[in-house]
Short mmCIF file of C-alpha atoms in Angstrom, two decimals:
data_model
loop_
_atom_site.label_atom_id
_atom_site.label_comp_id
_atom_site.label_asym_id
_atom_site.label_seq_id
_atom_site.Cartn_x
_atom_site.Cartn_y
_atom_site.Cartn_z
CA MET Z 1 133.11 85.72 167.09
CA SER Z 2 130.75 82.89 167.67
CA TYR Z 3 130.74 80.41 170.54
CA TYR Z 4 131.84 77.53 168.34
CA ASP Z 5 134.59 79.44 166.52
CA VAL Z 6 137.70 77.26 166.86
CA ASP Z 7 139.97 80.21 166.12
CA ALA Z 8 138.39 82.23 168.93
CA ILE Z 9 138.89 79.32 171.35
CA LEU Z 10 142.52 78.93 170.32
CA THR Z 11 143.05 82.68 170.69
CA ASP Z 12 141.67 82.50 174.21
CA ALA Z 13 144.12 79.71 175.03
CA GLN Z 14 147.20 81.82 174.31
CA LYS Z 15 149.30 82.71 177.32
CA VAL Z 16 149.57 86.24 178.69
CA PRO Z 17 151.85 87.37 181.51
CA CYS Z 18 149.99 88.12 184.74
CA THR Z 19 151.15 89.44 188.10
CA PHE Z 20 149.34 88.27 191.25
CA GLU Z 21 148.42 91.18 193.48
CA LEU Z 22 147.44 89.01 196.44
CA THR Z 23 148.88 85.96 198.13
CA VAL Z 24 146.63 83.01 197.33
CA PRO Z 25 146.96 79.96 199.57
CA GLY Z 26 147.39 76.62 197.83
CA LEU Z 27 147.72 77.99 194.29
CA GLY Z 28 151.48 77.53 194.09
CA PHE Z 29 151.15 74.61 191.68
CA ILE Z 30 150.64 77.06 188.81
CA GLU Z 31 154.20 78.21 189.41
CA GLY Z 32 155.52 74.67 189.82
CA ASN Z 33 155.63 74.93 193.61
CA MET Z 34 153.42 71.93 194.35
CA SER Z 35 152.40 72.54 197.95
CA GLY Z 36 153.13 76.22 198.54
CA ASP Z 37 151.10 79.38 198.22
CA MET Z 38 151.00 81.81 195.31
CA LYS Z 39 153.03 84.76 196.61
CA GLN Z 40 151.98 88.34 196.08
CA GLY Z 41 153.85 89.93 193.16
CA SER Z 42 154.80 86.68 191.43
CA LYS Z 43 154.57 86.63 187.64
CA VAL Z 44 152.85 83.75 185.87
CA GLU Z 45 151.80 83.02 182.32
CA LEU Z 46 148.06 82.34 182.31
CA PRO Z 47 145.75 81.61 179.38
CA LEU Z 48 144.03 84.73 178.14
CA TRP Z 49 140.54 83.63 179.22
CA LEU Z 50 141.66 82.95 182.78
CA GLY Z 51 143.86 86.01 183.10
CA GLU Z 52 141.11 88.24 181.74
CA MET Z 53 138.55 86.83 184.17
CA LEU Z 54 140.84 87.22 187.19
CA ALA Z 55 141.94 90.70 186.18
CA LEU Z 56 138.43 92.03 185.56
CA SER Z 57 136.62 90.39 188.46
CA GLN Z 58 136.29 92.67 191.44
CA SER Z 59 136.46 90.88 194.75
CA LEU Z 60 135.02 92.30 197.97
CA ASN Z 61 138.08 94.42 198.65
CA THR Z 62 138.59 96.79 195.76
CA SER Z 63 141.90 95.54 194.30
CA SER Z 64 141.69 92.88 191.59
CA LEU Z 65 143.39 89.53 191.92
CA VAL Z 66 145.91 89.82 189.07
CA THR Z 67 147.09 92.50 186.68
CA LEU Z 68 147.50 91.68 183.00
CA ASP Z 69 150.48 92.64 180.92
CA THR Z 70 150.75 92.74 177.13
CA PRO Z 71 151.95 89.37 175.79
CA ALA Z 72 155.41 88.96 174.31
CA ALA Z 73 153.90 88.76 170.80
CA LEU Z 74 152.75 92.39 171.13
CA ALA Z 75 155.75 93.74 173.02
CA PRO Z 76 157.13 97.15 171.97
CA ARG Z 77 160.11 95.35 170.41
CA VAL Z 78 157.76 93.49 168.02
CA LEU Z 79 155.75 96.62 167.22
CA ASN Z 80 158.96 98.46 166.35
CA ALA Z 81 160.00 95.62 164.06
CA LEU Z 82 156.58 95.79 162.36
CA LYS Z 83 156.93 99.53 161.91
CA ALA Z 84 160.37 99.08 160.35
CA ASP Z 85 159.45 96.36 157.86
CA SER Z 86 156.32 94.34 158.42
CA ARG Z 87 157.04 91.90 155.62
CA THR Z 88 160.04 90.27 157.24
CA VAL Z 89 158.41 89.52 160.60
CA ASP Z 90 157.40 85.90 161.19
CA LEU Z 91 153.98 86.42 162.79
CA ARG Z 92 153.26 82.71 163.05
CA ALA Z 93 156.28 82.22 165.32
CA LEU Z 94 155.04 85.06 167.58
CA ALA Z 95 151.46 83.80 167.80
CA PRO Z 96 149.48 81.59 165.40
CA HIS Z 97 146.45 83.88 165.83
CA PHE Z 98 148.41 87.10 165.91
CA TYR Z 99 145.69 89.54 164.78
CA ASN Z 100 142.97 87.87 166.86
CA LEU Z 101 145.21 88.08 169.91
CA GLY Z 102 145.88 91.72 169.08
CA ALA Z 103 142.17 92.45 168.79
CA ARG Z 104 141.47 90.76 172.16
CA ILE Z 105 144.29 92.66 173.84
CA LEU Z 106 143.03 95.92 172.36
CA GLU Z 107 139.66 95.27 173.96
CA LEU Z 108 141.41 95.24 177.34
CA PHE Z 109 144.05 97.93 176.85
CA ASP Z 110 143.60 101.34 175.38
CA GLU Z 111 146.42 101.66 172.86
CA GLU Z 112 145.69 103.68 169.77
CA GLU Z 113 149.19 103.27 168.44
CA MET Z 114 148.91 99.50 168.46
CA ILE Z 115 145.73 99.68 166.34
CA GLU Z 116 147.56 101.79 163.83
CA VAL Z 117 150.61 99.53 163.68
CA LEU Z 118 148.50 96.39 163.33
CA SER Z 119 146.30 97.89 160.59
CA ASP Z 120 149.28 99.12 158.61
CA THR Z 121 150.99 95.77 159.03
CA PHE Z 122 147.94 93.92 157.81
CA LYS Z 123 147.51 96.17 154.78
CA ALA Z 124 151.16 95.95 153.74
CA ARG Z 125 151.20 92.18 154.10
CA ALA Z 126 147.81 91.77 152.36
CA ALA Z 127 149.28 93.34 149.22
CA VAL Z 128 152.07 90.74 149.19
CA ILE Z 129 149.57 87.96 149.92
CA ALA Z 130 147.48 89.05 146.91
CA ASP Z 131 150.51 88.91 144.65
CA GLN Z 132 151.46 85.48 145.94
CA ALA Z 133 147.90 84.18 145.57
CA HIS Z 134 147.78 85.13 141.90
CA ASN Z 135 151.11 83.63 141.07
CA PRO Z 136 151.20 79.97 141.96
CA ARG Z 137 154.93 79.54 141.53
CA GLY Z 138 155.75 82.30 144.01
CA ALA Z 139 154.73 80.24 147.04
CA LEU Z 140 157.33 77.61 146.24
CA GLY Z 141 160.16 79.91 145.28
CA GLU Z 142 161.35 83.09 146.88
CA GLY Z 143 158.07 83.77 148.73
CA ALA Z 144 158.24 80.59 150.80
CA ASP Z 145 159.73 82.27 153.87
CA PHE Z 146 157.05 84.93 153.87
CA MET Z 147 154.27 82.41 153.36
CA ARG Z 148 155.47 80.34 156.30
CA GLY Z 149 155.25 83.39 158.56
CA LEU Z 150 151.55 84.11 157.89
CA ASP Z 151 149.17 83.99 160.81
CA GLU Z 152 145.84 82.14 160.58
CA ASN Z 153 143.81 85.12 159.30
CA GLU Z 154 146.37 85.80 156.61
CA ARG Z 155 146.38 82.17 155.58
CA LYS Z 156 142.62 82.27 155.19
CA LEU Z 157 142.93 85.45 153.12
CA PHE Z 158 145.53 83.78 150.93
CA ARG Z 159 143.34 80.73 150.42
CA ASP Z 160 140.28 82.86 149.53
CA ALA Z 161 142.19 85.02 147.06
CA HIS Z 162 143.81 81.95 145.54
CA ASP Z 163 140.49 80.09 145.22
CA SER Z 164 138.72 82.93 143.44
CA ALA Z 165 141.60 83.36 140.99
CA LYS Z 166 141.56 79.63 140.42
CA ALA Z 167 137.79 79.60 139.83
CA VAL Z 168 138.15 82.15 137.03
CA ARG Z 169 141.03 80.21 135.52
CA THR Z 170 139.01 76.97 135.68
CA TRP Z 171 136.07 78.64 133.95
CA MET Z 172 138.36 79.85 131.16
CA THR Z 173 139.69 76.36 130.50
CA ASP Z 174 136.17 74.91 130.77
CA ILE Z 175 134.72 77.01 127.95
CA LYS Z 176 137.53 75.76 125.71
CA ARG Z 177 136.40 72.20 126.24
CA LYS Z 178 132.80 72.78 125.08
CA MET W 1 126.81 76.85 156.05
CA ALA W 2 124.80 74.43 154.03
CA LEU W 3 125.99 75.71 150.69
CA PRO W 4 129.74 75.17 150.22
CA LEU W 5 130.02 78.08 147.79
CA PRO W 6 131.77 81.35 148.59
CA PRO W 7 129.57 84.48 148.80
CA GLY W 8 128.81 86.18 145.52
CA LEU W 9 128.47 84.72 142.06
CA THR W 10 130.79 82.05 140.73
CA PRO W 11 132.42 82.53 137.30
CA PRO W 12 130.03 80.09 135.52
CA GLU W 13 127.06 82.01 136.97
CA ILE W 14 128.43 85.31 135.71
CA ALA W 15 129.02 83.78 132.30
CA PHE W 16 125.41 82.55 132.34
CA LEU W 17 124.16 86.08 133.01
CA CYS W 18 126.43 87.36 130.28
CA GLU W 19 124.76 85.05 127.77
CA MET W 20 121.70 87.30 127.95
CA GLU W 21 123.61 90.15 126.25
CA LEU W 22 122.58 90.86 122.68
CA VAL W 23 125.13 90.35 119.94
CA THR W 24 124.91 91.03 116.21
CA VAL W 25 124.72 87.99 114.01
CA ILE W 26 124.95 87.50 110.24
CA PRO W 27 122.80 84.43 109.55
CA ARG W 28 123.80 81.92 106.89
CA GLN W 29 120.47 80.09 106.83
CA ARG W 30 116.87 81.13 107.03
CA LEU W 31 115.17 80.65 110.37
CA GLU W 32 111.60 81.39 111.34
CA GLY W 33 110.93 83.87 114.09
CA LEU W 34 111.16 82.52 117.67
CA GLU W 35 109.08 83.46 120.69
CA LEU W 36 111.66 83.66 123.52
CA LEU W 37 110.97 84.59 127.12
CA GLY W 38 113.12 87.69 126.69
CA GLY W 39 111.09 88.87 123.69
CA SER W 40 110.40 87.61 120.23
CA LEU W 41 113.14 87.07 117.72
CA PRO W 42 112.45 88.26 114.15
CA PRO W 43 112.86 85.73 111.31
CA LEU W 44 116.44 85.38 110.08
CA ASN W 45 117.06 86.22 106.42
CA PRO W 46 120.63 85.39 105.37
CA PRO W 47 122.26 88.64 104.35
CA HIS W 48 120.56 90.78 107.01
CA ARG W 49 122.14 91.38 110.40
CA THR W 50 120.08 90.58 113.48
CA ALA W 51 120.62 91.17 117.20
CA MET W 52 120.03 88.09 119.35
CA PRO W 53 121.05 86.81 122.79
CA LEU W 54 124.57 85.49 123.06
CA TRP W 55 123.51 81.96 124.01
CA LEU W 56 121.48 81.57 120.83
CA ALA W 57 124.21 83.15 118.74
CA LEU W 58 126.79 80.71 120.16
CA LEU W 59 124.42 77.80 119.45
CA LEU W 60 123.90 78.87 115.82
CA LYS W 61 127.61 79.53 115.45
CA ARG W 62 128.51 76.01 116.64
CA GLN W 63 126.02 74.59 114.16
CA ARG W 64 127.60 76.76 111.44
CA ARG W 65 124.30 78.48 110.75
CA ALA W 66 125.52 82.00 111.50
CA ASN W 67 128.55 84.26 111.91
CA ILE W 68 128.93 86.54 114.89
CA LEU W 69 129.99 90.13 114.34
CA PRO W 70 132.28 91.10 117.25
CA PRO W 71 131.39 94.40 118.98
CA PRO W 72 133.56 97.36 117.98
CA TRP W 73 135.35 97.57 121.34
CA LEU W 74 136.72 94.05 120.73
CA SER W 75 138.84 95.25 117.83
CA PRO W 76 142.63 95.35 118.32
CA HIS W 77 142.62 99.09 117.72
CA SER W 78 140.07 99.95 120.45
CA LEU W 79 141.55 97.49 122.92
CA ALA W 80 145.02 98.95 122.44
CA ALA W 81 143.64 102.45 123.08
CA ILE W 82 141.84 101.29 126.25
CA LEU W 83 144.94 99.46 127.44
CA GLU W 84 146.95 102.63 126.95
CA HIS W 85 144.41 104.58 129.01
CA GLU W 86 144.62 101.96 131.76
CA THR W 87 148.41 102.09 131.95
CA ASP W 88 148.47 105.89 131.83
CA HIS W 89 146.00 106.35 134.68
CA ASP W 90 147.30 104.51 137.69
CA ASP W 91 144.44 105.18 140.06
CA THR W 92 141.27 104.85 137.96
CA PHE W 93 139.82 102.20 135.71
CA SER W 94 138.79 103.09 132.19
CA PRO W 95 135.23 104.46 132.39
CA PRO W 96 132.25 102.24 131.56
CA PRO W 97 130.17 103.04 128.46
CA ARG W 98 127.99 106.10 128.83
CA LEU W 99 124.35 105.39 129.66
CA PRO W 100 121.69 106.78 127.34
CA PRO W 101 119.42 109.42 128.87
CA ALA W 102 116.29 108.10 130.56
CA PRO W 103 113.50 107.77 127.98
CA SER W 104 111.16 110.05 129.93
CA SER W 105 111.02 111.67 133.31
CA ASN W 106 108.93 109.02 135.05
CA ALA W 107 110.45 105.94 133.42
CA LEU W 108 113.36 104.09 134.97
CA PRO W 109 116.70 104.50 133.20
CA PHE W 110 117.93 101.52 131.26
CA SER W 111 120.72 99.37 132.57
CA ALA W 112 122.41 96.15 131.43
CA PRO W 113 121.28 93.71 130.05
CA PHE W 114 118.67 95.88 128.34
CA LEU W 115 121.37 98.00 126.77
CA SER W 116 123.16 96.63 123.76
CA HIS W 117 126.80 96.94 124.74
CA ALA W 118 127.91 94.01 122.64
CA THR W 119 126.16 94.55 119.30
CA ALA W 120 127.87 95.91 116.24
CA ASP W 121 126.74 99.48 117.03
CA ALA W 122 128.07 99.61 120.61
CA ALA W 123 130.47 102.34 121.70
CA PRO W 124 133.99 101.48 120.53
CA ASP W 125 135.89 103.25 123.29
CA ALA W 126 134.63 101.72 126.54
CA LEU W 127 134.57 98.31 128.19
CA PRO W 128 131.04 97.20 129.19
CA TYR W 129 130.28 95.27 132.40
CA HIS W 130 130.65 91.83 130.84
CA TRP W 131 133.74 92.62 128.75
CA LEU W 132 135.99 89.84 129.96
CA GLU W 133 133.55 86.93 129.81
CA LEU W 134 132.03 88.09 126.51
CA GLY W 135 135.44 88.48 124.93
CA GLU W 136 136.61 85.07 126.13
CA MET W 137 133.45 83.31 124.96
CA LEU W 138 133.47 84.95 121.54
CA LEU W 139 137.15 84.21 121.07
CA GLU W 140 136.51 80.62 121.99
CA ALA W 141 133.45 79.92 119.84
CA ALA W 142 133.90 82.38 117.00
CA ALA W 143 137.63 83.02 116.66
CA ASP W 144 137.32 82.86 112.85
CA ASP W 145 134.96 85.87 112.86
CA PHE W 146 137.71 88.12 114.28
CA GLU W 147 140.17 89.86 112.03
CA ASP W 148 143.12 89.19 114.31
CA PRO W 149 142.06 86.81 117.13
CA ASP W 150 145.55 86.26 118.54
CA ASN W 151 146.15 89.96 118.95
CA VAL W 152 142.73 90.45 120.58
CA ARG W 153 143.45 87.58 122.96
CA LYS W 154 146.80 89.09 123.90
CA LEU W 155 145.27 92.54 124.51
CA LEU W 156 142.46 91.07 126.63
CA ARG W 157 145.01 89.24 128.76
CA GLY W 158 147.04 92.44 129.16
CA LEU W 159 143.94 94.43 130.17
CA ARG W 160 143.00 91.81 132.73
CA GLU W 161 146.46 91.84 134.30
CA VAL W 162 146.62 95.63 134.52
CA ARG W 163 143.15 95.96 136.02
CA MET W 164 143.54 93.16 138.57
CA SER W 165 146.80 94.61 139.84
CA LYS W 166 145.06 97.99 140.21
CA LEU W 167 142.26 96.38 142.21
CA ARG W 168 144.85 94.77 144.49
CA LYS W 169 146.76 98.00 144.91
CA ARG W 170 143.58 99.74 146.07
CA VAL W 171 143.72 97.67 149.24
CA GLU W 172 146.73 99.53 150.59
CA ASP W 173 144.75 102.71 151.09
CA LEU W 174 141.65 100.96 152.41
CA GLN W 175 140.23 102.09 155.74
CA ALA W 176 138.28 99.86 158.11
CA GLY W 177 135.09 101.77 157.39
CA GLY W 178 136.00 102.90 153.88
CA GLY W 179 134.98 101.66 150.49
CA VAL W 180 136.65 100.92 147.20
CA ASP W 181 135.78 102.84 144.05
CA MET W 182 134.56 100.09 141.72
CA LYS W 183 133.49 102.26 138.80
CA GLY W 184 134.22 100.52 135.54
CA VAL W 185 135.05 97.15 137.10
CA GLY W 186 133.54 94.22 135.21
CA GLY W 187 131.48 91.31 136.53
CA MET W 188 134.20 88.70 136.32
CA GLU W 189 136.67 91.02 138.02
CA VAL W 190 134.24 91.61 140.88
CA SER W 191 133.95 87.86 141.31
CA GLU W 192 137.71 87.45 141.31
CA GLY W 193 138.42 90.29 143.72
CA ARG W 194 135.50 89.88 146.12
CA ALA W 195 137.01 87.32 148.50
CA PHE W 196 140.24 89.27 148.88
CA VAL W 197 138.77 92.75 149.34
CA THR W 198 136.08 91.64 151.81
CA GLY W 199 138.67 89.58 153.72
CA VAL W 200 140.92 92.61 154.13
CA ILE W 201 138.06 94.85 155.27
CA ASP W 202 136.82 92.22 157.76
CA ASN W 203 140.23 91.91 159.34
CA LEU W 204 140.80 95.66 159.50
CA ARG W 205 137.46 96.06 161.22
CA ARG W 206 138.36 93.38 163.74
CA ILE W 207 141.62 95.12 164.56
CA GLY W 208 139.97 98.52 164.84
CA ALA W 209 136.90 97.21 166.70
CA SER W 210 137.91 98.73 170.05
CA LEU W 211 138.42 102.15 168.47
CA GLU W 212 135.00 101.90 166.87
CA GLN W 213 133.48 100.84 170.21
CA GLN W 214 135.04 103.86 171.94
CA ARG W 215 133.68 106.18 169.30
CA ARG W 216 130.24 104.68 169.66
CA ASP W 217 130.38 105.02 173.46
CA ARG W 218 131.45 108.63 173.15
CA ASP W 219 128.60 109.37 170.77
CA ARG W 220 126.15 107.73 173.12
CA GLU W 221 127.46 109.76 176.08
CA GLU W 222 127.17 112.95 174.11
CA THR W 223 123.59 112.27 173.16
CA ALA W 224 122.86 111.24 176.76
CA ASP W 225 124.40 114.50 178.03
CA SER W 226 122.33 116.58 175.67
CA ASP W 227 119.26 114.66 176.82
CA ASP W 228 120.11 115.53 180.42
CA ASP W 229 120.45 119.17 179.50
CA ASP W 230 117.06 119.07 177.90
CA MET W 231 115.60 117.53 181.05
CA SER W 232 117.03 120.20 183.34
CA MET W 233 115.73 122.92 181.14
#
């Protein structure tokens, strides 16, 4: 992902749950406690870029400042729903950059099962996306609920597949006009 | 990117390449021989068949100076047989035409467009690389040279639907590092499927990137360990 990639920036801005391992004076405003301290063990939602930095940075004493947790969009409950039937899950409601968030989280956590679930989900949904992209009426009719639940990567895939099918169709009507 | 075009060739570009294919033409008027960049064209004498590039054949056809003889695989009979093969075999495309043996041991084997897959003596039982675009262009410009153009058009549409849905179905058993067997897939179909297939592989790789990184690290450690062993010995 490049430095100027808007999708990467937006992925980094998604919130992840973090637990503070130390009491930090004067940081209570993150919790809504304007003048107090950040207590040890309090849970806060931080943007991914900040949480990652705080969790990975090693201060002078060996413990890190916060510990990261998997975000709600990748909770076991969601993964189970994806395993059961990936086509009915509204990924956009969970996270607009669902797969990017998953890839970033997988860089931090070592979870082979999550890789498998995400890959299978993507493959199963890609097949439906391809069908929708080649049939322009589907997006307006019964497929509308599914199409609304696509995450950003899937939307891009849909647009690419749709554009290439449209290019071939345009060429076919163009040769008739010659 | 500076060029707002998707990667790969666009359909008009593929059709342009297809116009280099040779087709068989029955001239209606005499024409002197032409020196073309792709080779010289013999003089046209009305009752004799001649092979010439598709673009020139289409030009002569539009000026009513020639009739185009459709290749044998564009007959309703052959197309129906190929369509049957496609629907019977769910996991493979119908095979491309067989290549002739290389002329001699040190010469390169021929490939399209130097093979005549679209002339009157082409193989009747296989779809060549440019089947879709050639069929569409011939049906458009020279529909009156076909015996049964409506039937041919219907069969071509059926073939296209069956093959595209196969290409889409392939995606479900794609792996992040795997490939797709594209044997027998035509130029226009590659152009239509490229964006989708590459998009799926890109995303699968992104999801599996950490697994790939681990594997690479492990490989590096193993080679480093063996290096250490070598050093101690």
